[in-house]
Short mmCIF file of C-alpha atoms in Angstrom, two decimals:
data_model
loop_
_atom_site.label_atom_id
_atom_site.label_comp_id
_atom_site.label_asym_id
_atom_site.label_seq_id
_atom_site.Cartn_x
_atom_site.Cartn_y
_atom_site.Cartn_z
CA UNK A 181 5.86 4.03 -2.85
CA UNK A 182 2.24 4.20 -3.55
CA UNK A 183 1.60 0.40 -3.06
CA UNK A 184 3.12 0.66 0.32
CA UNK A 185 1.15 3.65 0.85
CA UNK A 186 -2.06 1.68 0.10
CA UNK A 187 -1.00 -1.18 2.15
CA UNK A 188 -0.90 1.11 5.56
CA UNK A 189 -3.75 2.57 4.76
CA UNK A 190 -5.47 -1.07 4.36
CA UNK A 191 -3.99 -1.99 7.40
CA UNK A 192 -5.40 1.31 9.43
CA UNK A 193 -8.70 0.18 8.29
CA UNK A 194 -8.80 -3.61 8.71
CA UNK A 195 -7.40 -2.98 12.33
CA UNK A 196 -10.99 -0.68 13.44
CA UNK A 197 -12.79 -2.44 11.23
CA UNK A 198 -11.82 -5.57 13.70
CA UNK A 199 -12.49 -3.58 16.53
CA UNK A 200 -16.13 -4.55 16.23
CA UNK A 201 -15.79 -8.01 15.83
CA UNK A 202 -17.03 -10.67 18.54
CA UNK A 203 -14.79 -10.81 21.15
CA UNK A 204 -14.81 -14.91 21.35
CA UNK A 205 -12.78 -13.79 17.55
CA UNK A 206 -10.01 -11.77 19.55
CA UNK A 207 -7.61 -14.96 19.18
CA UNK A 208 -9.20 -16.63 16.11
CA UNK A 209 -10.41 -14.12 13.07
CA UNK A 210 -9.19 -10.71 14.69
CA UNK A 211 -5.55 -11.68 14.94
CA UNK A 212 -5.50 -13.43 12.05
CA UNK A 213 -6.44 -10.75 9.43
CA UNK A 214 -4.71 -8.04 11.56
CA UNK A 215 -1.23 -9.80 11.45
CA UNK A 216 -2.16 -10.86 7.58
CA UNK A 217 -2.61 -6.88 6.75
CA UNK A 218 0.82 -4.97 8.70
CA UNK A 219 2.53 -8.34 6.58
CA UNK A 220 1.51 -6.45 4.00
CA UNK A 221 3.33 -3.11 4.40
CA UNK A 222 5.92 -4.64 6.13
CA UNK A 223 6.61 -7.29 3.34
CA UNK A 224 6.86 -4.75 0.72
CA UNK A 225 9.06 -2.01 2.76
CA UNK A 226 11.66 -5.00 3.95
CA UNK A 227 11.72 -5.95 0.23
CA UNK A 228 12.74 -2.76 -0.36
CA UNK A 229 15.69 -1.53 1.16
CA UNK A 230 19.19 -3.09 0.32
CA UNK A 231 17.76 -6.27 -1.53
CA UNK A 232 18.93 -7.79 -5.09
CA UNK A 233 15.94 -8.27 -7.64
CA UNK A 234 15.17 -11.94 -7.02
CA UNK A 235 14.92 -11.15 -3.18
CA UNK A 236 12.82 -7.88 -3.79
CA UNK A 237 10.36 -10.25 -6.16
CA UNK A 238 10.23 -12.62 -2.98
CA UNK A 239 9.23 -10.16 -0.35
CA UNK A 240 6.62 -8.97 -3.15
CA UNK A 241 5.32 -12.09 -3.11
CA UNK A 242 5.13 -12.39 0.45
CA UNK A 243 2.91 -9.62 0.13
CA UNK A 244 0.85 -11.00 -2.51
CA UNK A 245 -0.10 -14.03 -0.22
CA UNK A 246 -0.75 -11.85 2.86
CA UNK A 247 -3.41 -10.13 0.56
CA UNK A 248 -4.82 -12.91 -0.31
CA UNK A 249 -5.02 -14.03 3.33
CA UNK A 250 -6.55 -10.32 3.99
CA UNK A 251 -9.38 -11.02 1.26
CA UNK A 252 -10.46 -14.65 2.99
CA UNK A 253 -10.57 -13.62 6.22
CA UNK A 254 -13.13 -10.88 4.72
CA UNK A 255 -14.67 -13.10 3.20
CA UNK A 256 -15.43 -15.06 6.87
CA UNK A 257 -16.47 -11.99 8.44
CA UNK A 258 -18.70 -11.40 5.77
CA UNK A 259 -20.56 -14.80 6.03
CA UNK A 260 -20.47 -14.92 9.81
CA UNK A 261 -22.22 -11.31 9.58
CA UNK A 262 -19.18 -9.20 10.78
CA UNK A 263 -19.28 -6.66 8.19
CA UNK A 264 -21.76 -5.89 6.03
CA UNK A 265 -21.98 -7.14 2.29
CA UNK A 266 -21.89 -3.45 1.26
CA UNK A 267 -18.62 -2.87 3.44
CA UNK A 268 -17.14 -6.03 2.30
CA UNK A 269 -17.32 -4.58 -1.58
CA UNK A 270 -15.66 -1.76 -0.48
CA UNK A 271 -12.60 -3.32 1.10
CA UNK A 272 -12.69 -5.94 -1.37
CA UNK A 273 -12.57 -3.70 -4.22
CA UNK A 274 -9.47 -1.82 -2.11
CA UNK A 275 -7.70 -5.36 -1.68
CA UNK A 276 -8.41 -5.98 -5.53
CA UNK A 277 -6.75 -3.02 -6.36
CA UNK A 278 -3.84 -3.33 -4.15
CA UNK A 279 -3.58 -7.08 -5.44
CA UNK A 280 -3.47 -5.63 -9.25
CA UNK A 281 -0.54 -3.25 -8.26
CA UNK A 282 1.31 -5.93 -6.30
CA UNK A 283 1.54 -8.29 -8.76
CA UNK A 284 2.38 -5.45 -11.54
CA UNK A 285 5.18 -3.97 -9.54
CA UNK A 286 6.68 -7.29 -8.64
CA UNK A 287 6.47 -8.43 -12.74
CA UNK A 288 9.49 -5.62 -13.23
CA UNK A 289 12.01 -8.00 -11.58
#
């Protein structure tokens, strides 16, 4: 599926994009958005397999809120000068993306 797809390929880049974070973020920021992101994938792919509609909706929207986590955690790495405003647009744009397809995917059950 391409919105699993996407969501791996977010989580590939969130997880070296934390490896230049502050390490005094290791157990705070880092962790956070890096177990927010492989929700993602994982979310969607245990959704997936073997599950009615109503339960494949849920695990959508499991997703959904993961992303959402993903975007405010950029957000705080943004304003406590983590990643640059021109970086953030690009992984926010990604996320935004990602969020549209979630959410239209999830509508068809």
């Amino acid at each position: 599926m391409r919105i699993w797809q996407d969501a791996m390929t977010l989580g590939e880049d969130i997880n070296l994009l934390t490896n230049d974070f502050p390490k005094k973020e290791i157990f705070n920021l880092t962790s956070q958005i890096r177990r927010a992101v492989d929700s993602i994938a994982l979310n969607i792919s245990e959704g997936s397999i073997l599950q009615s509609d109503p339960e494949q909706r849920k695990f959508l929207g499991y997703s959904i809120r993961s992303l959402a986590e993903v975007v405010t955690c950029l957000y705080k790495a943004k304003n406590r000068g983590y990643i640059d405003p021109a970086h953030f647009k690009i992984k926010y744009d990604f996320c935004y993306k990602l969020m549209n397809m979630l959410i239209a995917y999830r509508n068809k059950f």
